[in-house]
Coordinates of C-alpha atoms and ligand atoms in Angstrom, one line a residue:
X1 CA 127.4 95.2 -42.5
X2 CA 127.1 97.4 -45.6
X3 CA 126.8 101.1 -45.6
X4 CA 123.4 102.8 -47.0
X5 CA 124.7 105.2 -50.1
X6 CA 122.8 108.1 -51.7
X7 CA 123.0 106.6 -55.4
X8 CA 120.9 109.4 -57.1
X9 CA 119.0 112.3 -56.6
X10 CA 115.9 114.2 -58.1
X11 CA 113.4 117.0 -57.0
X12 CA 110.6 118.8 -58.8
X13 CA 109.6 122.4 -57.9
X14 CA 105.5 123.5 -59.1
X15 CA 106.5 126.2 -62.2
X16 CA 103.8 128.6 -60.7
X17 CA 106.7 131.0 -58.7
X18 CA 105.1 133.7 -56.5
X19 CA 107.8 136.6 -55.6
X20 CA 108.3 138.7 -53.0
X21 CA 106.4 141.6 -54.9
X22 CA 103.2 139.2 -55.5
X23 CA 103.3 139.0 -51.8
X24 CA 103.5 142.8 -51.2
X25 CA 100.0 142.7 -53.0
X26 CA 98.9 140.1 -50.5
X27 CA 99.8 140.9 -46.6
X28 CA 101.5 144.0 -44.9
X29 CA 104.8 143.3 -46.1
X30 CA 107.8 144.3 -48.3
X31 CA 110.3 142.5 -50.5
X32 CA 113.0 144.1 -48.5
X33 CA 111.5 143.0 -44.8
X34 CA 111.3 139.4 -46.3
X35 CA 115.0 139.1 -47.6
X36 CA 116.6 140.6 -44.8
X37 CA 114.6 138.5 -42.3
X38 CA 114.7 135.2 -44.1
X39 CA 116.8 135.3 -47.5
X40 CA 114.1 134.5 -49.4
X41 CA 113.1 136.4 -52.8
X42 CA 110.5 133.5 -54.3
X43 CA 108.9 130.4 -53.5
X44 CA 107.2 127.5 -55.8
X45 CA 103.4 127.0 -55.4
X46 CA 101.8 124.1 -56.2
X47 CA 98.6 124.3 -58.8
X48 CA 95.2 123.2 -57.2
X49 CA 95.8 120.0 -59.3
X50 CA 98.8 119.6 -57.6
X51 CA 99.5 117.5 -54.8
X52 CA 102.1 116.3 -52.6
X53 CA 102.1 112.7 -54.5
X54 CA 102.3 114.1 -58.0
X55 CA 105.5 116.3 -56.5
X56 CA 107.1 113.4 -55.5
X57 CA 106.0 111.0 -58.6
X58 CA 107.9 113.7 -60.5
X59 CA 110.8 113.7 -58.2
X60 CA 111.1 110.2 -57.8
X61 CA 111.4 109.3 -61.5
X62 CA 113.9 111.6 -61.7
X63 CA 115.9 110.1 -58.3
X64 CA 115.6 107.1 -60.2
X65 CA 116.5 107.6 -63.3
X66 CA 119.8 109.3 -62.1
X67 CA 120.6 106.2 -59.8
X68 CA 120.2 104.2 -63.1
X69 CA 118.0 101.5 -60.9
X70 CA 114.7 99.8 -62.3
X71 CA 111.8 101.3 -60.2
X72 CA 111.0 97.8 -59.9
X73 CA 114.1 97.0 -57.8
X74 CA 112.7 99.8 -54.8
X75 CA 112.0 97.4 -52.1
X76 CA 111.3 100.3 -49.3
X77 CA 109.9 103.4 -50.0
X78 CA 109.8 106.0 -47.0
X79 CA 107.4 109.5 -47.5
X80 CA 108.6 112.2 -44.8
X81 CA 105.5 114.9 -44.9
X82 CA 103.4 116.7 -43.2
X83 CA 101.0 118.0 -45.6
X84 CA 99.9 114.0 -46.9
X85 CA 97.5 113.8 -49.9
X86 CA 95.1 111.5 -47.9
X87 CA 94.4 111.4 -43.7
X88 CA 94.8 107.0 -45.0
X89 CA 96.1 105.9 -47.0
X90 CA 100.0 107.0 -46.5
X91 CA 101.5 109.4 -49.5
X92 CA 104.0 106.5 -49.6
X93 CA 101.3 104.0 -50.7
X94 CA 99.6 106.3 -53.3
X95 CA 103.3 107.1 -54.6
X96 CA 104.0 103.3 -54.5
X97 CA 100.8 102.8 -56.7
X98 CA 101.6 105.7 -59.1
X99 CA 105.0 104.2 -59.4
X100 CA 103.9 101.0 -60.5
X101 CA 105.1 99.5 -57.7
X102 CA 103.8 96.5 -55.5
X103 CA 104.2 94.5 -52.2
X104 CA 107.5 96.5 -50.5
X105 CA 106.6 98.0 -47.4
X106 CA 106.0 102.2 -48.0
X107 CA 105.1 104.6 -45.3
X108 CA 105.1 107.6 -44.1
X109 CA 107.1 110.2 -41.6
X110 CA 106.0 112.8 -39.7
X111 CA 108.4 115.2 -38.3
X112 CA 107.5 118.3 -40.1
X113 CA 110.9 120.0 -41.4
X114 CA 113.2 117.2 -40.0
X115 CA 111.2 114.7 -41.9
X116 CA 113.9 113.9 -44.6
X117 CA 116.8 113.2 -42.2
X118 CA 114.5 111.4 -40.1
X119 CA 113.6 109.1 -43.0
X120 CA 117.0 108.7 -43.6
X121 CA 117.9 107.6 -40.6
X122 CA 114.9 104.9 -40.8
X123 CA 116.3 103.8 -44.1
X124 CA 119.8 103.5 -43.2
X125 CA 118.8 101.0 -40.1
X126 CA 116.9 98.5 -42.7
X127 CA 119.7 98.8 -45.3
X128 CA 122.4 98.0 -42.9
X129 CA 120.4 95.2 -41.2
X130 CA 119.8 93.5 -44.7
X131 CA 116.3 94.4 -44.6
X132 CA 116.0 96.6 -47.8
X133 CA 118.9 97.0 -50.9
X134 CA 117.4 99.9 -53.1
X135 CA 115.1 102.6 -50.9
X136 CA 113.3 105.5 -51.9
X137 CA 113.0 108.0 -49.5
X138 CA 111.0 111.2 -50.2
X139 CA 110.3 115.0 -48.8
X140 CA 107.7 116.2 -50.2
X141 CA 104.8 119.4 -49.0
X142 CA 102.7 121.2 -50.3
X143 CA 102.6 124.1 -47.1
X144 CA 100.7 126.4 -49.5
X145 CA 97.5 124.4 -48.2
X146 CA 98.3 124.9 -45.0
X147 CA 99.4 128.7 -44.7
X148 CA 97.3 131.6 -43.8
X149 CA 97.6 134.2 -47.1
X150 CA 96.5 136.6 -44.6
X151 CA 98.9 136.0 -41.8
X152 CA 102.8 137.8 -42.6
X153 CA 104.7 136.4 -40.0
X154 CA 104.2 132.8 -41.4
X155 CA 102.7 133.0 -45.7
X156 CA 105.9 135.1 -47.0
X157 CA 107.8 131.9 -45.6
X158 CA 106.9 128.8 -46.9
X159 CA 106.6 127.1 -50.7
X160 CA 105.8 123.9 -51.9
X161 CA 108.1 120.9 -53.4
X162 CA 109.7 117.4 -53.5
X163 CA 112.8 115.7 -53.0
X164 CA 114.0 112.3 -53.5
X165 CA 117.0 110.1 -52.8
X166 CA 117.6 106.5 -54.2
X167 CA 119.4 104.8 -51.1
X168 CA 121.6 101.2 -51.9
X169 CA 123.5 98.7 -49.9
X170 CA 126.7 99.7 -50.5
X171 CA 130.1 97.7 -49.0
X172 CA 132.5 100.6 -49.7
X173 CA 130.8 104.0 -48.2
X174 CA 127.6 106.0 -47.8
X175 CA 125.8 107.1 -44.5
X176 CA 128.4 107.3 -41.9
X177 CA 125.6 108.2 -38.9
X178 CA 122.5 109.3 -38.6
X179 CA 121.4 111.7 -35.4
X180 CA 117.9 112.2 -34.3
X181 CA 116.0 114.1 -31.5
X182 CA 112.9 115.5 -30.3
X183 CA 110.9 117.3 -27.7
X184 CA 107.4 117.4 -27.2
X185 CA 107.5 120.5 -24.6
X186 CA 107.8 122.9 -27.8
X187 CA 104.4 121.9 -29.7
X188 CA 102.2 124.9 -29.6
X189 CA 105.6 127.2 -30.5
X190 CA 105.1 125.8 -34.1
X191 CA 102.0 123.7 -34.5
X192 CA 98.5 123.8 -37.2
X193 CA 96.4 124.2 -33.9
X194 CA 93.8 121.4 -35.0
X195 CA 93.2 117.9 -36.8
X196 CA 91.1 114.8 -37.3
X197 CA 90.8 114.1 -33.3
X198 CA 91.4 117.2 -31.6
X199 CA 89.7 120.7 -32.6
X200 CA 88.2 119.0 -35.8
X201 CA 85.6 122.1 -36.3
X202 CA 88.2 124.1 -36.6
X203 CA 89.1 122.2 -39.8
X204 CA 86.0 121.8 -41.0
X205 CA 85.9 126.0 -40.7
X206 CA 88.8 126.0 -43.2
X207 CA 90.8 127.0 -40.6
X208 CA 93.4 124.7 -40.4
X209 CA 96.9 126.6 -40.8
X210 CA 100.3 127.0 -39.2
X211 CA 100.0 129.1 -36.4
X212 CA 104.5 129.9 -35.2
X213 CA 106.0 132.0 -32.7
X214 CA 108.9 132.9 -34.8
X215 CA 111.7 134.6 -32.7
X216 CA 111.1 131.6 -30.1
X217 CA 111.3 129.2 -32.8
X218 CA 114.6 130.8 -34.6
X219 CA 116.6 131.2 -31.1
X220 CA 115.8 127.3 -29.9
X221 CA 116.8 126.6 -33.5
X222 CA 120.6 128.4 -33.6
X223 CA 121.0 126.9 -30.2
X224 CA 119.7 123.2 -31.3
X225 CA 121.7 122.8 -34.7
X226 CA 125.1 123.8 -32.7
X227 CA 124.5 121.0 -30.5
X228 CA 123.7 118.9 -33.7
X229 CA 126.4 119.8 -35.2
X230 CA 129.2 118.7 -32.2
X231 CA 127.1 115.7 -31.6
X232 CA 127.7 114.2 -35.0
X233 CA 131.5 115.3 -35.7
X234 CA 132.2 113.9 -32.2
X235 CA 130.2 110.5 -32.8
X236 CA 132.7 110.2 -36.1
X237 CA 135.7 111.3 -34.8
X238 CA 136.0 113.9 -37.3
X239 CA 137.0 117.6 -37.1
X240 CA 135.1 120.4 -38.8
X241 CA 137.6 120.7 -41.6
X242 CA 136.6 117.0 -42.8
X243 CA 133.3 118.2 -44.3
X244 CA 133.1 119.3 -47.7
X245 CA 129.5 120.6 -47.9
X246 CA 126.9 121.6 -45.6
X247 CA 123.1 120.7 -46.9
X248 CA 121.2 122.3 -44.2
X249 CA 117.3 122.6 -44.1
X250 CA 116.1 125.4 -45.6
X251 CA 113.9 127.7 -43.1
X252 CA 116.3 130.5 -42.8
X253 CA 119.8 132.1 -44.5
X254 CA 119.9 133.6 -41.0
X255 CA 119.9 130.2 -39.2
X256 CA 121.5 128.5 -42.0
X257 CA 124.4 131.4 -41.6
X258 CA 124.8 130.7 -37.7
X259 CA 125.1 126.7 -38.3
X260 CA 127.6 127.4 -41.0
X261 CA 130.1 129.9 -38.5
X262 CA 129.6 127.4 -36.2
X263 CA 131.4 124.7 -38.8
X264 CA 134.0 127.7 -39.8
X265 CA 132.6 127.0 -43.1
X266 CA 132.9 129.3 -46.0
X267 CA 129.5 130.0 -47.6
X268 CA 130.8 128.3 -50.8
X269 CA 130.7 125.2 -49.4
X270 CA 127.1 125.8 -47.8
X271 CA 124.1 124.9 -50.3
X272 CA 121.7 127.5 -50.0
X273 CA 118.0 126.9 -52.1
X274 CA 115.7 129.2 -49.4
X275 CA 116.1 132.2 -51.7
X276 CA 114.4 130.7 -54.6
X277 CA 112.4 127.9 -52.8
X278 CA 111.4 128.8 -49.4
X279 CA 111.2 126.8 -46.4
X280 CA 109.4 124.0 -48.0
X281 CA 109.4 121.9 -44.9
X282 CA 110.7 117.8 -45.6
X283 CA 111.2 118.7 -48.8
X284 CA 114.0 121.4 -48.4
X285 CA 117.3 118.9 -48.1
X286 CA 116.0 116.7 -50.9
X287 CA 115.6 119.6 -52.8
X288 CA 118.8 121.4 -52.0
X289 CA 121.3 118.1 -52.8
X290 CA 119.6 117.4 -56.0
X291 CA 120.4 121.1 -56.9
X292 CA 124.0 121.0 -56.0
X293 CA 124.4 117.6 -57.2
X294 CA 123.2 118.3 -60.9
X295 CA 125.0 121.5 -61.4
X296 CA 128.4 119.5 -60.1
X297 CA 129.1 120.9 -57.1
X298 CA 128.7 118.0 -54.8
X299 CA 130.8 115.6 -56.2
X300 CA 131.3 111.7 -55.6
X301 CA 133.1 110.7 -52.0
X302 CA 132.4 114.2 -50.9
X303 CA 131.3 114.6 -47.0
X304 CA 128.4 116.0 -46.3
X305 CA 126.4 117.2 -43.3
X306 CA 122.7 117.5 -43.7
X307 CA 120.9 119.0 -40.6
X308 CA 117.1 120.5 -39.9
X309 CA 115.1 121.7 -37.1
X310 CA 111.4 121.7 -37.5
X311 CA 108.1 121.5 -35.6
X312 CA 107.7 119.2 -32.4
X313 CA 110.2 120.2 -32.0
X314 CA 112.1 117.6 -34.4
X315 CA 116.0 118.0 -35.3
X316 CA 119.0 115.8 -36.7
X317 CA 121.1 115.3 -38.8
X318 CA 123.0 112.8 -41.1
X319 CA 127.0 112.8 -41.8
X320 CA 127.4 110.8 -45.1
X321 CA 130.0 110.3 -47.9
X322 CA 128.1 110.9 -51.0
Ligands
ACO1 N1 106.6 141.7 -43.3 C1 106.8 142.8 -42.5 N2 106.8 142.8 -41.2 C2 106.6 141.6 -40.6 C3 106.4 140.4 -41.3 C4 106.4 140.5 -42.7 N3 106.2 139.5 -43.5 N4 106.2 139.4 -40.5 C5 106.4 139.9 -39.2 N5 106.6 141.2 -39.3 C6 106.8 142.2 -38.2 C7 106.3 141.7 -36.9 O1 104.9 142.0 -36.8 C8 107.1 142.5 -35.9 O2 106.6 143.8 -35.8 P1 106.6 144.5 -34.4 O3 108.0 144.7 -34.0 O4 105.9 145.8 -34.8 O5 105.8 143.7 -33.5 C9 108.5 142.6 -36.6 O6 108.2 142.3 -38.0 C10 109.5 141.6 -36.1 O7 108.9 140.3 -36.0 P2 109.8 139.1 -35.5 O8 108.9 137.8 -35.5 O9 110.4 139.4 -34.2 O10 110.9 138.9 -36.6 P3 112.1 138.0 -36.7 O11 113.3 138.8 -36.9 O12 112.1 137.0 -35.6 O13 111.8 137.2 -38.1 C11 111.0 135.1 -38.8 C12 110.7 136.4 -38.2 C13 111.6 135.3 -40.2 C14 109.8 134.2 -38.8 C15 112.1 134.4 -37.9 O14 111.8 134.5 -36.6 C16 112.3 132.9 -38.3 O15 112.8 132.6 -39.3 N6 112.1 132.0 -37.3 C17 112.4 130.6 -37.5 C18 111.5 129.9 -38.4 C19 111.9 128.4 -38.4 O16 113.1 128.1 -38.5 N7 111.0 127.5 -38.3 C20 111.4 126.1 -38.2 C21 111.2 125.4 -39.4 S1 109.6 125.5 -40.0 C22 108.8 124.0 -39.7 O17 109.1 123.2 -39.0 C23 107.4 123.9 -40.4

């Protein structure tokens, strides 16, 4: 049965950055509050011509191009967002069409912040059944549309952005497992209050935005990505010392910092985007490998452990030998 191997990378971030001190303009808040609380000093924010699809068009040429495939060849493609470009059809079908690209299967995941490793995870049970040889899987949001600019606790946290992964069928390496989890009981701790069939005036208001009990949200998520994180060592035999990097979703250097002492991992071996991109949802382990992969920090054969925790609650994670 052959393994599912990341065979390149890409990402694309919106150039419009909006700092800390734009922010202070905004909402009741201060640059200082904002990095101490969440690491973050900017965040990317997508144009009103930009969507989620033309993020990931961007990011998919470039995952692509460094895999050195044909886009041809994609015979899956898998979207993970939350923030989709159409209610129908899926982001993976407009992407499919923008790509040039016709008849494999595309669609999309929801699973808010976990939505990359749980698109992985889909991807890596069609390429080891023989069902797909060259995937693309994407992460990519634009949250900006669906943050209140008047609400602190939740606007000075997110950005926008997209990630993607070429995935092959591969007989030597690649994904070793993939872990994922959710509970339902959580919803209203992180949720947009209102859609297409339930509270639909409140969309049609303009009032459609994240609404997050943050301290709740942050203590559930330590406590989670522990678990997570004992789960998948013990489901591959393998002791914390066998990991070489830590690609964790990107919500919080605080929770990122907890997950990492939990792996006795030095922070040099942690990738850490939040401070320039923000928690931008799916997109945040996409965009975080792509980063440490082009400047040469991840290197080939490498272990890695990606993890997230996001709305639904969602979480899991994926141990992999890039
Ligand atoms: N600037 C200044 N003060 C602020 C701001 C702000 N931007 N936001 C909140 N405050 C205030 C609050 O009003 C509160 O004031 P009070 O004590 O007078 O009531 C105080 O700061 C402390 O607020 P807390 O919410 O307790 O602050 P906390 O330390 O928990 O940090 C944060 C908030 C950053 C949101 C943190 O809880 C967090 O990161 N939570 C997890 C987020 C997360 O991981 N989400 C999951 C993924 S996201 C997804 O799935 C879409």
């Amino acid at each position: 049965m052959p393994y599912a191997r990341i065979t390149g990378t890409g990402s694309y971030l919106p150039e419009n950055v909006v700092t800390n001190k734009d922010l202070e303009k905004m909402v009741d808040t201060t640059d200082q509050w904002i990095r101490e609380r969440t690491g973050i000093a900017q965040r990317h924010i997508a144009r009103d011509d930009e969507t989620t699809v033309s993020l990931a068009e961007q990011a998919s040429r470039r995952a692509a191009e460094a895999a050195g495939i044909d886009l041809q060849d994609i015979d899956l493609i898998v979207f993970a967002t939350s923030t989709p470009d159409k209610i129908f059809p899926a982001s993976a079908c407009i992407l499919q069409a923008r790509l040039g690209i016709h008849g494999c299967p595309a669609f999309d995941i929801q699973a808010v912040c976990s939505g990359f490793v749980y698109a992985l995870s889909v991807v890596d049970k069609f390429i080891r059944t023989g069902s797909s040889k060259k995937a693309l899987v994407v992460g990519a949001e634009v949250f900006s549309r669906i943050v209140n600019w008047e609400d602190r606790g939740t606007c000075v946290l997110f950005g926008d952005g997209a990630g993607a992964v070429i995935v092959e069928a591969d007989e030597e390496t690649g994904i070793l497992s993939t872990h994922i989890h959710s509970d339902g009981q959580y919803e209203e701790l992180l949720h947009v209050p209102c859609g297409i069939s339930s509270n639909y005036e409140q969309v049609k208001a303009g009032g459609a935005f994240i609404e997050m009990k943050g301290n709740e949200v942050f203590k559930v998520a330590v406590n989670t990505l522990g678990k997570i994180v004992d789960e998948t060592l013990e489901a591959n035999q393998m002791q914390k010392s066998d990991i070489n990097w830590l690609v964790p979703h990107q919500a919080n250097l605080r929770i990122i910092l907890a997950t990492a002492k939990k792996l006795n991992m030095s922070m040099d071996q942690v990738v850490v985007t939040v401070d320039k991109h923000g928690n931008t949802s799916a997109a945040s382990i996409p965009l975080a490998l792509d980063a440490a992969v082009r400047d040469g920090r991840i290197k080939r054969n490498e272990v890695l452990l990606l993890e997230a925790f996001g709305g639904g609650f969602t979480w899991g994670s994926a141990l992999l030998r890039y």
